[in-house]
Tab-separated table of C-alpha atoms and ligand atoms in Angstrom:
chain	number	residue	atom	x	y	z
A	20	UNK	CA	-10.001	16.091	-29.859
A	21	UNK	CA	-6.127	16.171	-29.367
A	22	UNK	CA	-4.666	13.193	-28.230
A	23	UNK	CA	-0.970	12.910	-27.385
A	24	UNK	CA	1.385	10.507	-28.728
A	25	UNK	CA	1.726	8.313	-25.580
A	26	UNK	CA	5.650	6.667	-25.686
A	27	UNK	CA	7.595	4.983	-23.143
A	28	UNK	CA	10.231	7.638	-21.355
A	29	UNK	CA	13.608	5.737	-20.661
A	30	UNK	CA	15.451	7.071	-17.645
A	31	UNK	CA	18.291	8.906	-19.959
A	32	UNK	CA	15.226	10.329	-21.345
A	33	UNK	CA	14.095	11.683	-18.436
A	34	UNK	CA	17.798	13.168	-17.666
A	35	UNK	CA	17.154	14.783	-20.421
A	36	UNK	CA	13.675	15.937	-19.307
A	37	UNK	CA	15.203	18.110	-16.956
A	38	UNK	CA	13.508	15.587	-14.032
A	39	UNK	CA	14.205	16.512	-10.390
A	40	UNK	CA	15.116	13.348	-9.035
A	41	UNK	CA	14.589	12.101	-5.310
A	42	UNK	CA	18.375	13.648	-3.886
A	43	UNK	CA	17.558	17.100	-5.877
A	44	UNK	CA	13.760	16.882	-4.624
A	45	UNK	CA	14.906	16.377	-0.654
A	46	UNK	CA	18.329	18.359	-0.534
A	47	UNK	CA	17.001	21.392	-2.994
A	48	UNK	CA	13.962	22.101	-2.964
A	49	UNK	CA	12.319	20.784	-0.156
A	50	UNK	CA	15.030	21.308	2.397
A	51	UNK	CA	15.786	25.285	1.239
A	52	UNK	CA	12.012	26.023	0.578
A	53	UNK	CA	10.637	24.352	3.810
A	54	UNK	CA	10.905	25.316	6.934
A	55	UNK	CA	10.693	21.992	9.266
A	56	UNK	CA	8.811	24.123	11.538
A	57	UNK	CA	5.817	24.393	9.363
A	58	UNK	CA	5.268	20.667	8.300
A	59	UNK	CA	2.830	20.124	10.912
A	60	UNK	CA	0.694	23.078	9.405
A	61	UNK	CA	0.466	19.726	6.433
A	62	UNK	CA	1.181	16.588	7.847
A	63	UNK	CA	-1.453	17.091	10.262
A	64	UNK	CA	-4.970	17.228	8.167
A	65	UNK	CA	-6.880	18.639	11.491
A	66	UNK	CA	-4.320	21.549	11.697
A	67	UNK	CA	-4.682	22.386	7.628
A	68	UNK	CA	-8.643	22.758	7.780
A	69	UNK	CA	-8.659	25.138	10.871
A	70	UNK	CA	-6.123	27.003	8.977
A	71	UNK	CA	-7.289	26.950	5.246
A	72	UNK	CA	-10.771	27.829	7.255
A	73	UNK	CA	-9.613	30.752	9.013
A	74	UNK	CA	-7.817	31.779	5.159
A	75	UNK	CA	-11.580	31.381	3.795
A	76	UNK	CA	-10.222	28.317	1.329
A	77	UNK	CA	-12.976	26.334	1.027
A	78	UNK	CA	-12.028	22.407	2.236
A	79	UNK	CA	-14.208	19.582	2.922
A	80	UNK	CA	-16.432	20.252	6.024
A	81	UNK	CA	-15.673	19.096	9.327
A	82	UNK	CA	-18.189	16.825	11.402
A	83	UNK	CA	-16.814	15.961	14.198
A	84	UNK	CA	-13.364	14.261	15.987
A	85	UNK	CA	-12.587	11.163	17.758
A	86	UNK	CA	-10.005	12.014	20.427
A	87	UNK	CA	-9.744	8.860	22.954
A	88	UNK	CA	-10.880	5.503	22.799
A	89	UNK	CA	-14.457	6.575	25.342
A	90	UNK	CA	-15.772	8.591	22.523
A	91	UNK	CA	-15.922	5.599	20.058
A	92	UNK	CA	-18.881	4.088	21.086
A	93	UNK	CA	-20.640	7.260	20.727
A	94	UNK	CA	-19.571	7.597	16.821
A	95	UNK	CA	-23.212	6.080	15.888
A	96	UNK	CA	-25.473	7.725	17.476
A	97	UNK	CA	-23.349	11.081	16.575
A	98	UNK	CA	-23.358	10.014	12.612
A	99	UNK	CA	-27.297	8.868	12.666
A	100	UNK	CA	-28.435	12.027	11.018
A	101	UNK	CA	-25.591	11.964	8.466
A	102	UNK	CA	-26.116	8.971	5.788
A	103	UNK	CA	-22.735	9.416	4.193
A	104	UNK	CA	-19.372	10.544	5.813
A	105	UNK	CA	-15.160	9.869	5.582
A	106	UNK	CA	-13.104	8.792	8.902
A	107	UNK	CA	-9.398	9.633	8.273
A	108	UNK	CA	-6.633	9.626	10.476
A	109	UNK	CA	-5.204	13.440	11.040
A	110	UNK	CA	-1.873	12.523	10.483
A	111	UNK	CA	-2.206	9.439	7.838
A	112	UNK	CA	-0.928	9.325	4.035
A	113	UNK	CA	-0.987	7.629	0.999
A	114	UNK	CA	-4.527	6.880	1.266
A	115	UNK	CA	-4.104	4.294	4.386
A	116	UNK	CA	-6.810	4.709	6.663
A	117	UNK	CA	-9.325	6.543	5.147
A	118	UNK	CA	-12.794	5.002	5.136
A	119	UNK	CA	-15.376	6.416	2.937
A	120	UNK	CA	-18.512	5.494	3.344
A	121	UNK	CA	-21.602	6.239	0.752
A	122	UNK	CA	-24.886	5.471	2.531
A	123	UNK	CA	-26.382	3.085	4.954
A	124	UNK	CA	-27.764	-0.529	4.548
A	125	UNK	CA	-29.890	-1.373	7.769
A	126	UNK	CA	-27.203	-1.142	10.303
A	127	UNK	CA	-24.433	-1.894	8.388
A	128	UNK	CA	-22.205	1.214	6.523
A	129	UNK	CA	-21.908	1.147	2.520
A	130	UNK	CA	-18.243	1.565	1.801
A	131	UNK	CA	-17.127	3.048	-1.409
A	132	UNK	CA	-16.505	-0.297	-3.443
A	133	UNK	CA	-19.911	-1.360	-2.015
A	134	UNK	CA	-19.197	-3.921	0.707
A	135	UNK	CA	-21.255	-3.273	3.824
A	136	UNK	CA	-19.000	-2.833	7.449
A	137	UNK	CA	-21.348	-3.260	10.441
A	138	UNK	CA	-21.060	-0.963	13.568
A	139	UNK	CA	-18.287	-3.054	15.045
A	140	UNK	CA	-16.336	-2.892	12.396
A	141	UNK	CA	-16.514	1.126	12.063
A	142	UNK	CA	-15.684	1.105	15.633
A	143	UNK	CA	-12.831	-1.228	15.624
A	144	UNK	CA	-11.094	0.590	12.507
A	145	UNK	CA	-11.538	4.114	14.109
A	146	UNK	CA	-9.662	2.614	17.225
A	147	UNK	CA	-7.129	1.400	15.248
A	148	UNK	CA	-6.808	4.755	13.607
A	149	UNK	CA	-6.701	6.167	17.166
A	150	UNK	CA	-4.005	3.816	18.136
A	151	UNK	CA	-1.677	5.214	15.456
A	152	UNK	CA	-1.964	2.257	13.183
A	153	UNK	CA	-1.854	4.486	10.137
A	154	UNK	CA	0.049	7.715	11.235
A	155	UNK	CA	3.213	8.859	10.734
A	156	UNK	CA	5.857	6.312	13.255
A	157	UNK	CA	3.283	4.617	14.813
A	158	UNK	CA	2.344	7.735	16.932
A	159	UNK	CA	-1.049	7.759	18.132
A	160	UNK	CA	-3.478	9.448	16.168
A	161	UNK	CA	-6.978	11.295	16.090
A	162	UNK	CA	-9.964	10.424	14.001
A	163	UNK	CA	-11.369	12.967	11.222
A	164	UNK	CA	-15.335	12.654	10.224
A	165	UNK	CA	-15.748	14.296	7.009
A	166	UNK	CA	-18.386	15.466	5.385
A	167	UNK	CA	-17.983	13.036	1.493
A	168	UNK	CA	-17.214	14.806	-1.439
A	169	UNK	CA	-19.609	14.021	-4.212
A	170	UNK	CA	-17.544	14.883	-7.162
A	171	UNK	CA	-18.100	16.799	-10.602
A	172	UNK	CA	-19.786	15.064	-13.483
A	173	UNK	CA	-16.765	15.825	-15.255
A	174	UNK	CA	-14.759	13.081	-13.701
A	175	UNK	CA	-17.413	10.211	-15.048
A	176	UNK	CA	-15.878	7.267	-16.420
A	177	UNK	CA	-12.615	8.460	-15.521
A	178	UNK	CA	-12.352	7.401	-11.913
A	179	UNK	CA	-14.453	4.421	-11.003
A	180	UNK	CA	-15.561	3.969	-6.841
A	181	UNK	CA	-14.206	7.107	-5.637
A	182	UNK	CA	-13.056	10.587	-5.437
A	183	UNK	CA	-10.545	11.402	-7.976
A	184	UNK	CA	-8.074	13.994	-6.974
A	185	UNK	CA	-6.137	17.023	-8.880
A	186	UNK	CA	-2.527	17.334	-7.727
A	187	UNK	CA	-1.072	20.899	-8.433
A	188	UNK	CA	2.791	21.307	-7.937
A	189	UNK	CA	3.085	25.253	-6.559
A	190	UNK	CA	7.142	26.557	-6.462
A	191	UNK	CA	7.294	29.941	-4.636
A	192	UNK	CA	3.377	30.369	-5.269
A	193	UNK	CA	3.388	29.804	-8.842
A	194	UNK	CA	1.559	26.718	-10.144
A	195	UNK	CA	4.345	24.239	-11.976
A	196	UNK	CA	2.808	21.356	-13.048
A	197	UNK	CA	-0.216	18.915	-12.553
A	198	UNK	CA	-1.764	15.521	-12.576
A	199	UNK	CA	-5.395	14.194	-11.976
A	200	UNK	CA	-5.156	11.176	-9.873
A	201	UNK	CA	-8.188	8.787	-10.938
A	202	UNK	CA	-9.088	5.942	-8.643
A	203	UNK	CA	-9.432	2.550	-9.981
A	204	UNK	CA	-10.587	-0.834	-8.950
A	205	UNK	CA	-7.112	-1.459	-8.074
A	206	UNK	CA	-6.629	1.649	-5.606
A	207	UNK	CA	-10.368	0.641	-3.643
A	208	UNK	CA	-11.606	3.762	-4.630
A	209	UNK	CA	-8.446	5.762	-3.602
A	210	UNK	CA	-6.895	8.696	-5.460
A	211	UNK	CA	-3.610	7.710	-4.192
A	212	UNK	CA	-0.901	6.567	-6.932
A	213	UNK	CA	1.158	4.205	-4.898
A	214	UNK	CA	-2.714	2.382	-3.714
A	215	UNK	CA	-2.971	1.349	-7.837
A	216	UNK	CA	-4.633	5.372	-8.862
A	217	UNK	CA	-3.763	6.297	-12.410
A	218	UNK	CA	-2.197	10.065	-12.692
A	219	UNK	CA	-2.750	11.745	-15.611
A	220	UNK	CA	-0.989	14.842	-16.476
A	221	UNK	CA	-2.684	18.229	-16.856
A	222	UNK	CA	-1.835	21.001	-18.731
A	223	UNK	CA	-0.906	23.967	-16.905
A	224	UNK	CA	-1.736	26.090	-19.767
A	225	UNK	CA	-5.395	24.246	-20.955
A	226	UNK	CA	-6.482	22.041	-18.474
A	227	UNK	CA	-5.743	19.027	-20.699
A	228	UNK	CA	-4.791	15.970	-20.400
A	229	UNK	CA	-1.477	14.788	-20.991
A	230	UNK	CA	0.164	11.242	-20.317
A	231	UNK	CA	-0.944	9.014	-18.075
A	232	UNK	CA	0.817	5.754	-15.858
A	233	UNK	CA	-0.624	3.434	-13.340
A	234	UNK	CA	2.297	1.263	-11.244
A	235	UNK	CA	4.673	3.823	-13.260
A	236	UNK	CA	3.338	2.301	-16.798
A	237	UNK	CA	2.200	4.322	-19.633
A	238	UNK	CA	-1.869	3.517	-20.426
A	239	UNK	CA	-4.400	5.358	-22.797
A	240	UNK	CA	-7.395	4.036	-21.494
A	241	UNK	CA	-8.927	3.619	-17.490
A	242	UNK	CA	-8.069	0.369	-16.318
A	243	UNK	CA	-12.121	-0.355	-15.400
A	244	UNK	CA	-13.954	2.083	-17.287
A	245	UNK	CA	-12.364	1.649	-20.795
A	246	UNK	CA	-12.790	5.937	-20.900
A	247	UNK	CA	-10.044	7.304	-23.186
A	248	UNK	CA	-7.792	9.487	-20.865
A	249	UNK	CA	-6.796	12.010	-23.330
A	250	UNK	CA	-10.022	13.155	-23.284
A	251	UNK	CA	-10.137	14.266	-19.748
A	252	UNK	CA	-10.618	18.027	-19.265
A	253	UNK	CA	-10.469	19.790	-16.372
A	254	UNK	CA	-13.093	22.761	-15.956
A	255	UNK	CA	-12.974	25.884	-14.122
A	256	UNK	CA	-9.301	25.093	-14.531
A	257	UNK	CA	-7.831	28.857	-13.658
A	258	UNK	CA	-10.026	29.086	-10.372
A	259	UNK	CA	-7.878	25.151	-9.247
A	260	UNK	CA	-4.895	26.918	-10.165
A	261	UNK	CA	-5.472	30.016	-8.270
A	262	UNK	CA	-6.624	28.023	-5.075
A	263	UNK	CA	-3.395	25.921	-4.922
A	264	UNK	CA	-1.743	29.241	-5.343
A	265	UNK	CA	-2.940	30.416	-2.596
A	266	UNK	CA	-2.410	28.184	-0.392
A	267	UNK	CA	1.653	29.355	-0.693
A	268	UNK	CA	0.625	32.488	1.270
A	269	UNK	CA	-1.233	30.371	3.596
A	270	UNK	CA	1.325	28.115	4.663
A	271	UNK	CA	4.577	29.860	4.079
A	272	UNK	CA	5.885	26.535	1.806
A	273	UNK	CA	7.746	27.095	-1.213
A	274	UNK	CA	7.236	23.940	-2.258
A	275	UNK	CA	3.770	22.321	-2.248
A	276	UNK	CA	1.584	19.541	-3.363
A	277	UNK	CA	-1.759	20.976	-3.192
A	278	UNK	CA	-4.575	18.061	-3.818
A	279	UNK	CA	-7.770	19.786	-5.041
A	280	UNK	CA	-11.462	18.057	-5.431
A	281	UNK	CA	-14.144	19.345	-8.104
A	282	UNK	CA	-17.088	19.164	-5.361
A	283	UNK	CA	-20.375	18.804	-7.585
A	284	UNK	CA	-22.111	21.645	-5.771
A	285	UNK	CA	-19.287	23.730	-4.628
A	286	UNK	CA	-16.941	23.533	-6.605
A	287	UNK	CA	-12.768	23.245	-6.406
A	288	UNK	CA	-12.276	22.513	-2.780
A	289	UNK	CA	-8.839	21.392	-0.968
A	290	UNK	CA	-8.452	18.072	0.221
A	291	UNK	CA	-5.261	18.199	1.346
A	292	UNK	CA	-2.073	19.871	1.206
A	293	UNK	CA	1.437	18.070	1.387
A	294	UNK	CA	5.017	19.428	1.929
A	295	UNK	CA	7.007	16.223	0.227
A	296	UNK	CA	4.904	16.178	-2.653
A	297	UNK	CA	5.782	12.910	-5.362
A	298	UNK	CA	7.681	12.773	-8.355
A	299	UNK	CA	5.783	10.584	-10.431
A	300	UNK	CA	4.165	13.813	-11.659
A	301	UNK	CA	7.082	14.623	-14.321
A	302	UNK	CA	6.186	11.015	-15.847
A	303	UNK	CA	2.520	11.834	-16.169
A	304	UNK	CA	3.604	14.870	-18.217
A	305	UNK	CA	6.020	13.738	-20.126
A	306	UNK	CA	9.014	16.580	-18.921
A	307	UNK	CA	10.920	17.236	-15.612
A	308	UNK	CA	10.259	20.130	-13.563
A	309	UNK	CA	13.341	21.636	-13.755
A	310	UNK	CA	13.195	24.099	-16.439
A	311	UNK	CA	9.920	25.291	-14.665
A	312	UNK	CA	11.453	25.726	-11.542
A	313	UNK	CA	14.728	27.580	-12.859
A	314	UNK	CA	12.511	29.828	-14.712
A	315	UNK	CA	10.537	30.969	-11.651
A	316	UNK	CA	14.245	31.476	-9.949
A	317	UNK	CA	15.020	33.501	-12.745
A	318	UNK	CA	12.741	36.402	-12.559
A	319	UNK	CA	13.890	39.399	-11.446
A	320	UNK	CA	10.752	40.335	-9.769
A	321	UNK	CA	8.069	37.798	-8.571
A	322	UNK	CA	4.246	38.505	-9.134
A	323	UNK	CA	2.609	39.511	-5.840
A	324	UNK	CA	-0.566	38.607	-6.741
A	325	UNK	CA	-2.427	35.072	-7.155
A	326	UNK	CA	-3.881	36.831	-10.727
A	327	UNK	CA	-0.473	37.701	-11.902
A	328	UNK	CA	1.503	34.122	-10.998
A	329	UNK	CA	-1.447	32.152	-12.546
A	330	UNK	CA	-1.089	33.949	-15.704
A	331	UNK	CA	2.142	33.584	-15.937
A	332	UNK	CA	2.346	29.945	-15.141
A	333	UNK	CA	-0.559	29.472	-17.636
A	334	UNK	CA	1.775	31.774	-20.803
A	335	UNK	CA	4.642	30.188	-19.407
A	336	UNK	CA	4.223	26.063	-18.600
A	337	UNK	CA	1.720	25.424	-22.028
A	338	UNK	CA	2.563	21.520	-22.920
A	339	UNK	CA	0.695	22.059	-26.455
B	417	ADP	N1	-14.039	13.831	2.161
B	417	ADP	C1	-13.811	12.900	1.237
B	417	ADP	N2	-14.809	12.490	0.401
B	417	ADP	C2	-14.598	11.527	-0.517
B	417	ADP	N3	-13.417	10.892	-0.711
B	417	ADP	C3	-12.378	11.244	0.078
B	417	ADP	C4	-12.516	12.251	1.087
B	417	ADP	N4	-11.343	12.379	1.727
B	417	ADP	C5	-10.501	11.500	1.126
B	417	ADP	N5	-11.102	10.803	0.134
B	417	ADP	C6	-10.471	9.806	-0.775
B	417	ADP	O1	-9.290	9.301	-0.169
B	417	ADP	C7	-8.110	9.753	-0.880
B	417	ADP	C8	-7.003	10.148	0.079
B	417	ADP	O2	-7.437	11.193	0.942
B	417	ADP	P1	-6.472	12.332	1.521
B	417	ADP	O3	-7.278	13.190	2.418
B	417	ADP	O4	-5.787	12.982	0.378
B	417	ADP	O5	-5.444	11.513	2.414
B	417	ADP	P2	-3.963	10.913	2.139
B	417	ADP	O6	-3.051	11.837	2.861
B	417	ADP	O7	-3.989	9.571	2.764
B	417	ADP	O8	-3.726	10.933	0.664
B	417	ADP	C9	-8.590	10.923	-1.722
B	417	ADP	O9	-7.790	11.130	-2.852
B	417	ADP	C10	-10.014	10.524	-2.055
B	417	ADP	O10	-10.022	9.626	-3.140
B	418	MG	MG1	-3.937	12.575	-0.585
């Protein structure tokens, strides 16, 4: 198996990359490409699964909502058929919030890194979630039950206690560039890179790994597991592609962080969708998103359909 020369990028290296940097990411591309008026479609998670629903893009299912404080108490009784389940706050990010719980222990809830919560405690954090505690300004908030992802074989030994995540960068629909986010001990179980996650760069063109960082440091091997990275492949790789694709058409953003799961049973689903996506992304691959971007600008005529951009993304974006 290939395995890529893994080498410390020095910011005049990066310059040199071609990397979009924070001023080009805000003024450029997010301010010409996004309308403000559609960032709730993203920053509220309620408001992307009715939607990606309605679009037939298959998303984690939906098991119910906690609107106001009363209908705590009744979370219980409401979950006792369901062993495993997420809470998450509509409008949270980065990770803060979300409680993912894997089975039951008497009364008391497994969580993900396999300390038990009791009832009180699963009550007390989904009223701080309703209280705004981890939304966007403080502004209160509603609570999401989720049905839990049980992800793909594939991802064993490369993300330890939790979901790992695929993070697809899509410019004007076409699919740019890409990073699996693998939890660690570090992140509790979260995909999220700024919670301790390592990304690891994907090839557009294969489905390989690239580089990967953790804290913005390059690493070879999983923090926890000891699993090389390079090794990582991502399967039914054109089908993630095409999903975060077409989720450009669905929301009307030009430029979009689409985070896909591998679901064991079902497959690439969409976990969430994000309209200020990160830049750490260019490290993880080793090359700035510029060039990509400029040659998307460039073409005289874009592809209309989903087939047509992937393809080209795929000839276009190769790393190897
Ligand atoms: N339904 C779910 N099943 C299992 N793990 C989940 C689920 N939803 C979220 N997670 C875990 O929490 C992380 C963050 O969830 P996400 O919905 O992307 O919210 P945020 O906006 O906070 O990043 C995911 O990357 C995953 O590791
Ligand atoms: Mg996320």
């Amino acid at each position: 198996m290939r395995m890529p020369r893994l080498r410390f990028i020095t910011p005049a290296r990066l310059k040199e990359l071609g990397i979009v940097g924070m001023n080009m990411r805000n003024v450029r591309l997010i301010s010409e490409n996004n309308p403000r008026r559609l960032f709730p479609l993203v920053d509220d998670k309620l408001k992307t699964k009715v939607m990606a629903e309605a679009a037939g893009i298959p998303v984690p299912r939906l098991l119910g909502v906690v609107r106001v404080q009363q209908q705590v108490r009744e979370l219980v009784p409401f979950l006792s058929g369901q062993p495993d389940f997420v809470i998450k706050p509509a409008n949270g990010s980065g990770g803060k919030g979300i409680l993912v719980i894997t089975g039951r222990e008497g009364e008391g809830f497994v969580k993900s890194d396999g300390m038990v919560i009791s009832r009180a405690d699963l009550h007390r954090h989904t009223s701080n979630i309703l209280s705004g505690l981890f939304s966007l300004g403080g502004r209160a908030d509603v609570a999401m039950l989720e049905e839990r992802i049980i992800f793909s074989d594939v991802f064993d030994g490369f993300s330890f206690q939790g979901v790992p995540d695929i993070r697809v960068i899509v410019y004007k629909g076409y699919p740019v560039m890409a990073m699996a986010r693998l939890s660690t001990v570090n992140s509790r179980g979260k995909a999220n890179l700024h919670q301790g996650a390592v990304g690891t760069g994907v090839d557009i063109g294969t489905g390989c790994a690239l580089l990967s960082i953790q804290h913005g440091t390059p690493l070879k091997t999983h923090p926890d597991t000891g699993k090389r990275l390079a090794d990582l492949v991502i399967p039914e790789w054109a089908d993630c592609l095409a999903l975060a694709s077409r989720c450009h058409e669905m929301t009307g953003l030009g430029y979009l962080g689409v985070d896909i799961v591998l679901d064991k049973h079902r497959g690439p689903v969409i976990l969430e969708l994000n309209a200020r996506p990160g830049l750490a992304i260019q490290m993880a691959n080793g090359t700035g998103l510029m060039v990509r971007l400029a040659a998307i600008d460039a073409l005289d005529q874009p592809h209309e359909s989903v087939a047509e951009r992937v393809a080209f993304s795929q000839a276009s974006f190769r790393s190897q």
